[in-house]
Amino acid sequence: MTLPQFKFLMPTSLREACALLEKHQGKIKIKAGGTDMIVRLSHRAVKPDFLMTVKKIPDLDGINYSPKGGLTIGALALLREVETSPLVLEHAPMLARAARATATVQIRNMGTVMGNVCNASPSADNIPTLVAMNARIVAASGSDEREIPIDEFFLGPGRSALQANEIAVAIKVPTLAAGSGVSYQKISPRSKVDIAAVNIGALVTLDETGKCRAVRISMGAVGPTPLRATQAEEFLLGKEITDATLAEAGRLAAEDASPITDVRASREYRKLMVEVLTTRALKEAAGFASGQSSIAE
Amino acid sequence: MKKELITLNINGDDIEIAVLPWRTLNEVLRDQVHLTGTKLGCGTGDCGACTVLIDGQSVSSCLTLAIEVEGHQITTIEGLAPQAAEKSDLENCELHPIQESFIAKGAIQCGFCSPGMIMSSKFLLDHTPNPNEAEIRAALSGNLCRCTGYNKIVDAIADAAEKSRQLKENNLDPTTI
Ligand code: FES
Ligand code: FES
């Protein structure tokens, strides 16, 4: 379908882009890869007077790493780049797995990880691992910059903590503590292309005795925003990962999930899958954490 | 609303063209440049019929704004065969090895999905010259075909990869695949 008419803005600096956002508040939408925004325009889900691309703003691309600062994923880093980046594969391979699980090859060649995060869909592929790893979103407004902890970033379906004059410029992913492992698990009616019916990101950090020193579990598509499985996290702290503790953690995660029934899955099925995928994710993350398994991708 | 005069590089040619900012690359290619090899299926990024290459990367032209790809190299199915651009006699035009494999393996029925399938195959083989079946199927996950049941398309891509290997072994020009 033909897109609705809009005035197109192509700022070439962050300052210019933030000024445009300020000036056209409420009448402007931002696009990066456009794989979500163009569809929403086409469906008339949004009808902005102005559409602003951030693709011509310098320094928003690229993926960097430093031992102290961790991984920095620029706002314009494509899903495909995150999927194949040697830095991501070395330091945060589960982010690559999540990127690879997103949509189609063509979409991954266009869309960005940041776009997937900023759309704030509860089922987004790239959010649970970032939540598990306690990432931060860097937001710029003109010359100011602030870092938003990802736990505070999602306010509701399609709603984020970004202010009207702010642009998300980078994702910072801290270096993991020694003895940590991460996992991403997803289930959807179709093995490829489809968005998740349920997805889980988990981080496990073990101490020298094999007990859980830190656990973060993020559940997608089971609430209005990605949810933390706090009961399961608290339960596991100080305990060893065994079949029994895994089973109990899975059960507690399902208790914290509040899914709905829709075309992809029923509420009951989603609850069951939270239990299964949480157990799987924790088991895999603990395997990496103890160094007993290595990532084969 | 004002049209913007932009220059698009399509299949190696610079084309100056006036576009409205909300026109997709798919609309401009088909309706303004009259290159109708690129199809429009869903218009929402799900079917892959509109796949073209931008700077060698496969993308959905239905989700791309024409105005944003000025300064980039656009390759459509019409520009894939080595001399396609020069030959007006399309009937006798040499085909790209992937296109030949699609014909040889019966991977084309109605043909609607074929341009997109072939552009996706080109992207796959550029990056993964020796794909296994799982890699081929994953690479095609964004392309729907309602006719062939996919097996023949997978065979065609394996065949094109094999031909490319033989070309390389014989030191012939492998860059054309
Ligand atoms: S027409 Fe573009 S993906 Fe279907
Ligand atoms: S050959 Fe008809 S859709 Fe694929």
PDB file of N, CA and C in Angstrom, chain A residues 217-285:
ATOM      1  N   ILE A 217      16.983 -13.097  35.008  1.00  0.00           N
ATOM      2  CA  ILE A 217      16.145 -13.799  34.027  1.00  0.00           C
ATOM      3  C   ILE A 217      15.152 -12.804  33.448  1.00  0.00           C
ATOM      4  N   SER A 218      15.122 -12.695  32.111  1.00  0.00           N
ATOM      5  CA  SER A 218      14.173 -11.797  31.459  1.00  0.00           C
ATOM      6  C   SER A 218      13.220 -12.614  30.590  1.00  0.00           C
ATOM      7  N   MET A 219      11.929 -12.345  30.751  1.00  0.00           N
ATOM      8  CA  MET A 219      10.917 -13.116  30.014  1.00  0.00           C
ATOM      9  C   MET A 219      10.214 -12.188  29.021  1.00  0.00           C
ATOM     10  N   GLY A 220      10.158 -12.613  27.754  1.00  0.00           N
ATOM     11  CA  GLY A 220       9.514 -11.801  26.730  1.00  0.00           C
ATOM     12  C   GLY A 220       8.186 -12.394  26.287  1.00  0.00           C
ATOM     13  N   ALA A 221       7.292 -11.535  25.822  1.00  0.00           N
ATOM     14  CA  ALA A 221       5.981 -11.912  25.264  1.00  0.00           C
ATOM     15  C   ALA A 221       5.030 -12.480  26.314  1.00  0.00           C
ATOM     16  N   VAL A 222       5.306 -12.220  27.584  1.00  0.00           N
ATOM     17  CA  VAL A 222       4.405 -12.727  28.624  1.00  0.00           C
ATOM     18  C   VAL A 222       3.901 -11.598  29.526  1.00  0.00           C
ATOM     19  N   GLY A 223       3.963 -10.362  29.027  1.00  0.00           N
ATOM     20  CA  GLY A 223       3.493  -9.213  29.790  1.00  0.00           C
ATOM     21  C   GLY A 223       3.595  -7.986  28.900  1.00  0.00           C
ATOM     22  N   PRO A 224       3.151  -6.835  29.370  1.00  0.00           N
ATOM     23  CA  PRO A 224       3.183  -5.616  28.550  1.00  0.00           C
ATOM     24  C   PRO A 224       4.601  -5.121  28.253  1.00  0.00           C
ATOM     25  N   THR A 225       5.551  -5.497  29.092  1.00  0.00           N
ATOM     26  CA  THR A 225       6.969  -5.207  28.848  1.00  0.00           C
ATOM     27  C   THR A 225       7.720  -6.512  29.127  1.00  0.00           C
ATOM     28  N   PRO A 226       8.991  -6.585  28.718  1.00  0.00           N
ATOM     29  CA  PRO A 226       9.769  -7.750  29.148  1.00  0.00           C
ATOM     30  C   PRO A 226       9.782  -7.780  30.688  1.00  0.00           C
ATOM     31  N   LEU A 227       9.568  -8.944  31.277  1.00  0.00           N
ATOM     32  CA  LEU A 227       9.457  -9.052  32.735  1.00  0.00           C
ATOM     33  C   LEU A 227      10.663  -9.784  33.312  1.00  0.00           C
ATOM     34  N   ARG A 228      11.081  -9.372  34.500  1.00  0.00           N
ATOM     35  CA  ARG A 228      12.086 -10.139  35.236  1.00  0.00           C
ATOM     36  C   ARG A 228      11.381 -11.239  36.034  1.00  0.00           C
ATOM     37  N   ALA A 229      12.022 -12.402  36.077  1.00  0.00           N
ATOM     38  CA  ALA A 229      11.479 -13.499  36.890  1.00  0.00           C
ATOM     39  C   ALA A 229      12.083 -13.399  38.280  1.00  0.00           C
ATOM     40  N   THR A 230      11.593 -12.440  39.061  1.00  0.00           N
ATOM     41  CA  THR A 230      12.271 -12.119  40.327  1.00  0.00           C
ATOM     42  C   THR A 230      12.194 -13.254  41.352  1.00  0.00           C
ATOM     43  N   GLN A 231      11.062 -13.930  41.405  1.00  0.00           N
ATOM     44  CA  GLN A 231      10.958 -15.039  42.377  1.00  0.00           C
ATOM     45  C   GLN A 231      11.995 -16.121  42.100  1.00  0.00           C
ATOM     46  N   ALA A 232      12.130 -16.453  40.828  1.00  0.00           N
ATOM     47  CA  ALA A 232      13.096 -17.501  40.452  1.00  0.00           C
ATOM     48  C   ALA A 232      14.520 -17.032  40.742  1.00  0.00           C
ATOM     49  N   GLU A 233      14.795 -15.757  40.449  1.00  0.00           N
ATOM     50  CA  GLU A 233      16.139 -15.220  40.702  1.00  0.00           C
ATOM     51  C   GLU A 233      16.477 -15.315  42.187  1.00  0.00           C
ATOM     52  N   GLU A 234      15.537 -14.861  43.030  1.00  0.00           N
ATOM     53  CA  GLU A 234      15.795 -14.881  44.474  1.00  0.00           C
ATOM     54  C   GLU A 234      15.976 -16.303  44.993  1.00  0.00           C
ATOM     55  N   PHE A 235      15.149 -17.192  44.483  1.00  0.00           N
ATOM     56  CA  PHE A 235      15.224 -18.582  44.908  1.00  0.00           C
ATOM     57  C   PHE A 235      16.607 -19.188  44.635  1.00  0.00           C
ATOM     58  N   LEU A 236      17.181 -18.839  43.449  1.00  0.00           N
ATOM     59  CA  LEU A 236      18.434 -19.485  43.044  1.00  0.00           C
ATOM     60  C   LEU A 236      19.670 -18.935  43.748  1.00  0.00           C
ATOM     61  N   LEU A 237      19.573 -17.705  44.241  1.00  0.00           N
ATOM     62  CA  LEU A 237      20.761 -17.089  44.852  1.00  0.00           C
ATOM     63  C   LEU A 237      21.294 -17.960  45.987  1.00  0.00           C
ATOM     64  N   GLY A 238      22.607 -18.236  45.928  1.00  0.00           N
ATOM     65  CA  GLY A 238      23.237 -19.037  46.981  1.00  0.00           C
ATOM     66  C   GLY A 238      23.028 -20.525  46.814  1.00  0.00           C
ATOM     67  N   LYS A 239      22.283 -20.920  45.779  1.00  0.00           N
ATOM     68  CA  LYS A 239      22.048 -22.365  45.588  1.00  0.00           C
ATOM     69  C   LYS A 239      22.846 -22.879  44.390  1.00  0.00           C
ATOM     70  N   GLU A 240      23.037 -24.194  44.393  1.00  0.00           N
ATOM     71  CA  GLU A 240      23.660 -24.822  43.234  1.00  0.00           C
ATOM     72  C   GLU A 240      22.611 -25.067  42.157  1.00  0.00           C
ATOM     73  N   ILE A 241      23.099 -25.126  40.899  1.00  0.00           N
ATOM     74  CA  ILE A 241      22.186 -25.460  39.800  1.00  0.00           C
ATOM     75  C   ILE A 241      22.088 -26.988  39.705  1.00  0.00           C
ATOM     76  N   THR A 242      20.955 -27.510  40.096  1.00  0.00           N
ATOM     77  CA  THR A 242      20.708 -28.948  39.990  1.00  0.00           C
ATOM     78  C   THR A 242      19.382 -29.128  39.261  1.00  0.00           C
ATOM     79  N   ASP A 243      19.063 -30.361  38.915  1.00  0.00           N
ATOM     80  CA  ASP A 243      17.784 -30.598  38.250  1.00  0.00           C
ATOM     81  C   ASP A 243      16.632 -30.101  39.131  1.00  0.00           C
ATOM     82  N   ALA A 244      16.775 -30.282  40.430  1.00  0.00           N
ATOM     83  CA  ALA A 244      15.690 -29.886  41.346  1.00  0.00           C
ATOM     84  C   ALA A 244      15.559 -28.366  41.433  1.00  0.00           C
ATOM     85  N   THR A 245      16.690 -27.672  41.570  1.00  0.00           N
ATOM     86  CA  THR A 245      16.580 -26.200  41.675  1.00  0.00           C
ATOM     87  C   THR A 245      16.147 -25.601  40.336  1.00  0.00           C
ATOM     88  N   LEU A 246      16.589 -26.210  39.232  1.00  0.00           N
ATOM     89  CA  LEU A 246      16.155 -25.723  37.914  1.00  0.00           C
ATOM     90  C   LEU A 246      14.642 -25.857  37.761  1.00  0.00           C
ATOM     91  N   ALA A 247      14.129 -27.003  38.172  1.00  0.00           N
ATOM     92  CA  ALA A 247      12.687 -27.247  38.034  1.00  0.00           C
ATOM     93  C   ALA A 247      11.895 -26.234  38.856  1.00  0.00           C
ATOM     94  N   GLU A 248      12.365 -25.975  40.067  1.00  0.00           N
ATOM     95  CA  GLU A 248      11.667 -25.019  40.926  1.00  0.00           C
ATOM     96  C   GLU A 248      11.769 -23.597  40.351  1.00  0.00           C
ATOM     97  N   ALA A 249      12.943 -23.242  39.827  1.00  0.00           N
ATOM     98  CA  ALA A 249      13.104 -21.907  39.224  1.00  0.00           C
ATOM     99  C   ALA A 249      12.156 -21.742  38.033  1.00  0.00           C
ATOM    100  N   GLY A 250      12.030 -22.773  37.229  1.00  0.00           N
ATOM    101  CA  GLY A 250      11.114 -22.726  36.081  1.00  0.00           C
ATOM    102  C   GLY A 250       9.685 -22.520  36.545  1.00  0.00           C
ATOM    103  N   ARG A 251       9.300 -23.237  37.583  1.00  0.00           N
ATOM    104  CA  ARG A 251       7.930 -23.129  38.103  1.00  0.00           C
ATOM    105  C   ARG A 251       7.669 -21.712  38.625  1.00  0.00           C
ATOM    106  N   LEU A 252       8.658 -21.155  39.340  1.00  0.00           N
ATOM    107  CA  LEU A 252       8.496 -19.803  39.894  1.00  0.00           C
ATOM    108  C   LEU A 252       8.445 -18.751  38.781  1.00  0.00           C
ATOM    109  N   ALA A 253       9.224 -18.965  37.716  1.00  0.00           N
ATOM    110  CA  ALA A 253       9.202 -18.014  36.593  1.00  0.00           C
ATOM    111  C   ALA A 253       7.811 -17.998  35.966  1.00  0.00           C
ATOM    112  N   ALA A 254       7.237 -19.171  35.781  1.00  0.00           N
ATOM    113  CA  ALA A 254       5.891 -19.247  35.188  1.00  0.00           C
ATOM    114  C   ALA A 254       4.881 -18.517  36.071  1.00  0.00           C
ATOM    115  N   GLU A 255       5.104 -18.561  37.383  1.00  0.00           N
ATOM    116  CA  GLU A 255       4.211 -17.860  38.305  1.00  0.00           C
ATOM    117  C   GLU A 255       4.285 -16.347  38.100  1.00  0.00           C
ATOM    118  N   ASP A 256       5.487 -15.850  37.781  1.00  0.00           N
ATOM    119  CA  ASP A 256       5.674 -14.403  37.585  1.00  0.00           C
ATOM    120  C   ASP A 256       5.210 -13.924  36.210  1.00  0.00           C
ATOM    121  N   ALA A 257       5.020 -14.850  35.278  1.00  0.00           N
ATOM    122  CA  ALA A 257       4.620 -14.455  33.918  1.00  0.00           C
ATOM    123  C   ALA A 257       3.121 -14.182  33.892  1.00  0.00           C
ATOM    124  N   SER A 258       2.721 -13.156  33.135  1.00  0.00           N
ATOM    125  CA  SER A 258       1.273 -12.897  33.008  1.00  0.00           C
ATOM    126  C   SER A 258       0.898 -12.743  31.537  1.00  0.00           C
ATOM    127  N   PRO A 259       0.998 -13.853  30.806  1.00  0.00           N
ATOM    128  CA  PRO A 259       0.759 -13.787  29.358  1.00  0.00           C
ATOM    129  C   PRO A 259      -0.721 -13.692  28.997  1.00  0.00           C
ATOM    130  N   ILE A 260      -0.963 -13.296  27.758  1.00  0.00           N
ATOM    131  CA  ILE A 260      -2.324 -13.298  27.224  1.00  0.00           C
ATOM    132  C   ILE A 260      -2.421 -14.372  26.132  1.00  0.00           C
ATOM    133  N   THR A 261      -3.633 -14.646  25.723  1.00  0.00           N
ATOM    134  CA  THR A 261      -3.861 -15.531  24.581  1.00  0.00           C
ATOM    135  C   THR A 261      -3.959 -14.678  23.325  1.00  0.00           C
ATOM    136  N   ASP A 262      -3.186 -15.027  22.288  1.00  0.00           N
ATOM    137  CA  ASP A 262      -3.339 -14.336  21.004  1.00  0.00           C
ATOM    138  C   ASP A 262      -3.103 -15.332  19.885  1.00  0.00           C
ATOM    139  N   VAL A 263      -2.920 -14.820  18.639  1.00  0.00           N
ATOM    140  CA  VAL A 263      -2.791 -15.742  17.505  1.00  0.00           C
ATOM    141  C   VAL A 263      -1.611 -16.687  17.638  1.00  0.00           C
ATOM    142  N   ARG A 264      -0.571 -16.260  18.338  1.00  0.00           N
ATOM    143  CA  ARG A 264       0.620 -17.089  18.394  1.00  0.00           C
ATOM    144  C   ARG A 264       0.531 -18.224  19.403  1.00  0.00           C
ATOM    145  N   ALA A 265      -0.108 -17.967  20.515  1.00  0.00           N
ATOM    146  CA  ALA A 265      -0.168 -19.001  21.549  1.00  0.00           C
ATOM    147  C   ALA A 265      -1.213 -18.629  22.599  1.00  0.00           C
ATOM    148  N   SER A 266      -1.677 -19.654  23.313  1.00  0.00           N
ATOM    149  CA  SER A 266      -2.625 -19.405  24.396  1.00  0.00           C
ATOM    150  C   SER A 266      -1.861 -19.027  25.664  1.00  0.00           C
ATOM    151  N   ARG A 267      -2.585 -18.440  26.581  1.00  0.00           N
ATOM    152  CA  ARG A 267      -2.010 -18.085  27.868  1.00  0.00           C
ATOM    153  C   ARG A 267      -1.407 -19.314  28.560  1.00  0.00           C
ATOM    154  N   GLU A 268      -2.151 -20.413  28.538  1.00  0.00           N
ATOM    155  CA  GLU A 268      -1.707 -21.624  29.237  1.00  0.00           C
ATOM    156  C   GLU A 268      -0.418 -22.168  28.617  1.00  0.00           C
ATOM    157  N   TYR A 269      -0.397 -22.196  27.282  1.00  0.00           N
ATOM    158  CA  TYR A 269       0.791 -22.705  26.583  1.00  0.00           C
ATOM    159  C   TYR A 269       1.999 -21.828  26.900  1.00  0.00           C
ATOM    160  N   ARG A 270       1.776 -20.516  26.900  1.00  0.00           N
ATOM    161  CA  ARG A 270       2.890 -19.606  27.183  1.00  0.00           C
ATOM    162  C   ARG A 270       3.449 -19.852  28.589  1.00  0.00           C
ATOM    163  N   LYS A 271       2.562 -20.040  29.552  1.00  0.00           N
ATOM    164  CA  LYS A 271       3.018 -20.298  30.935  1.00  0.00           C
ATOM    165  C   LYS A 271       3.901 -21.549  30.968  1.00  0.00           C
ATOM    166  N   LEU A 272       3.422 -22.570  30.286  1.00  0.00           N
ATOM    167  CA  LEU A 272       4.161 -23.827  30.247  1.00  0.00           C
ATOM    168  C   LEU A 272       5.532 -23.629  29.592  1.00  0.00           C
ATOM    169  N   MET A 273       5.528 -22.833  28.519  1.00  0.00           N
ATOM    170  CA  MET A 273       6.792 -22.614  27.805  1.00  0.00           C
ATOM    171  C   MET A 273       7.756 -21.738  28.605  1.00  0.00           C
ATOM    172  N   VAL A 274       7.237 -20.845  29.424  1.00  0.00           N
ATOM    173  CA  VAL A 274       8.114 -20.066  30.298  1.00  0.00           C
ATOM    174  C   VAL A 274       8.881 -21.028  31.202  1.00  0.00           C
ATOM    175  N   GLU A 275       8.156 -22.006  31.731  1.00  0.00           N
ATOM    176  CA  GLU A 275       8.783 -22.977  32.627  1.00  0.00           C
ATOM    177  C   GLU A 275       9.885 -23.756  31.885  1.00  0.00           C
ATOM    178  N   VAL A 276       9.524 -24.249  30.715  1.00  0.00           N
ATOM    179  CA  VAL A 276      10.480 -25.068  29.941  1.00  0.00           C
ATOM    180  C   VAL A 276      11.690 -24.239  29.515  1.00  0.00           C
ATOM    181  N   LEU A 277      11.431 -23.057  28.939  1.00  0.00           N
ATOM    182  CA  LEU A 277      12.540 -22.266  28.391  1.00  0.00           C
ATOM    183  C   LEU A 277      13.412 -21.668  29.492  1.00  0.00           C
ATOM    184  N   THR A 278      12.812 -21.321  30.623  1.00  0.00           N
ATOM    185  CA  THR A 278      13.613 -20.788  31.725  1.00  0.00           C
ATOM    186  C   THR A 278      14.578 -21.862  32.217  1.00  0.00           C
ATOM    187  N   THR A 279      14.064 -23.061  32.386  1.00  0.00           N
ATOM    188  CA  THR A 279      14.912 -24.170  32.823  1.00  0.00           C
ATOM    189  C   THR A 279      16.049 -24.393  31.832  1.00  0.00           C
ATOM    190  N   ARG A 280      15.700 -24.413  30.543  1.00  0.00           N
ATOM    191  CA  ARG A 280      16.721 -24.610  29.497  1.00  0.00           C
ATOM    192  C   ARG A 280      17.764 -23.497  29.514  1.00  0.00           C
ATOM    193  N   ALA A 281      17.273 -22.257  29.636  1.00  0.00           N
ATOM    194  CA  ALA A 281      18.189 -21.110  29.585  1.00  0.00           C
ATOM    195  C   ALA A 281      19.142 -21.137  30.775  1.00  0.00           C
ATOM    196  N   LEU A 282      18.594 -21.418  31.953  1.00  0.00           N
ATOM    197  CA  LEU A 282      19.445 -21.445  33.156  1.00  0.00           C
ATOM    198  C   LEU A 282      20.479 -22.559  33.054  1.00  0.00           C
ATOM    199  N   LYS A 283      20.046 -23.692  32.545  1.00  0.00           N
ATOM    200  CA  LYS A 283      20.950 -24.835  32.429  1.00  0.00           C
ATOM    201  C   LYS A 283      22.091 -24.504  31.472  1.00  0.00           C
ATOM    202  N   GLU A 284      21.743 -23.911  30.338  1.00  0.00           N
ATOM    203  CA  GLU A 284      22.789 -23.576  29.371  1.00  0.00           C
ATOM    204  C   GLU A 284      23.714 -22.500  29.924  1.00  0.00           C
ATOM    205  N   ALA A 285      23.127 -21.462  30.534  1.00  0.00           N
ATOM    206  CA  ALA A 285      23.947 -20.368  31.087  1.00  0.00           C
ATOM    207  C   ALA A 285      24.889 -20.909  32.165  1.00  0.00           C
TER     208      ALA A 285
END
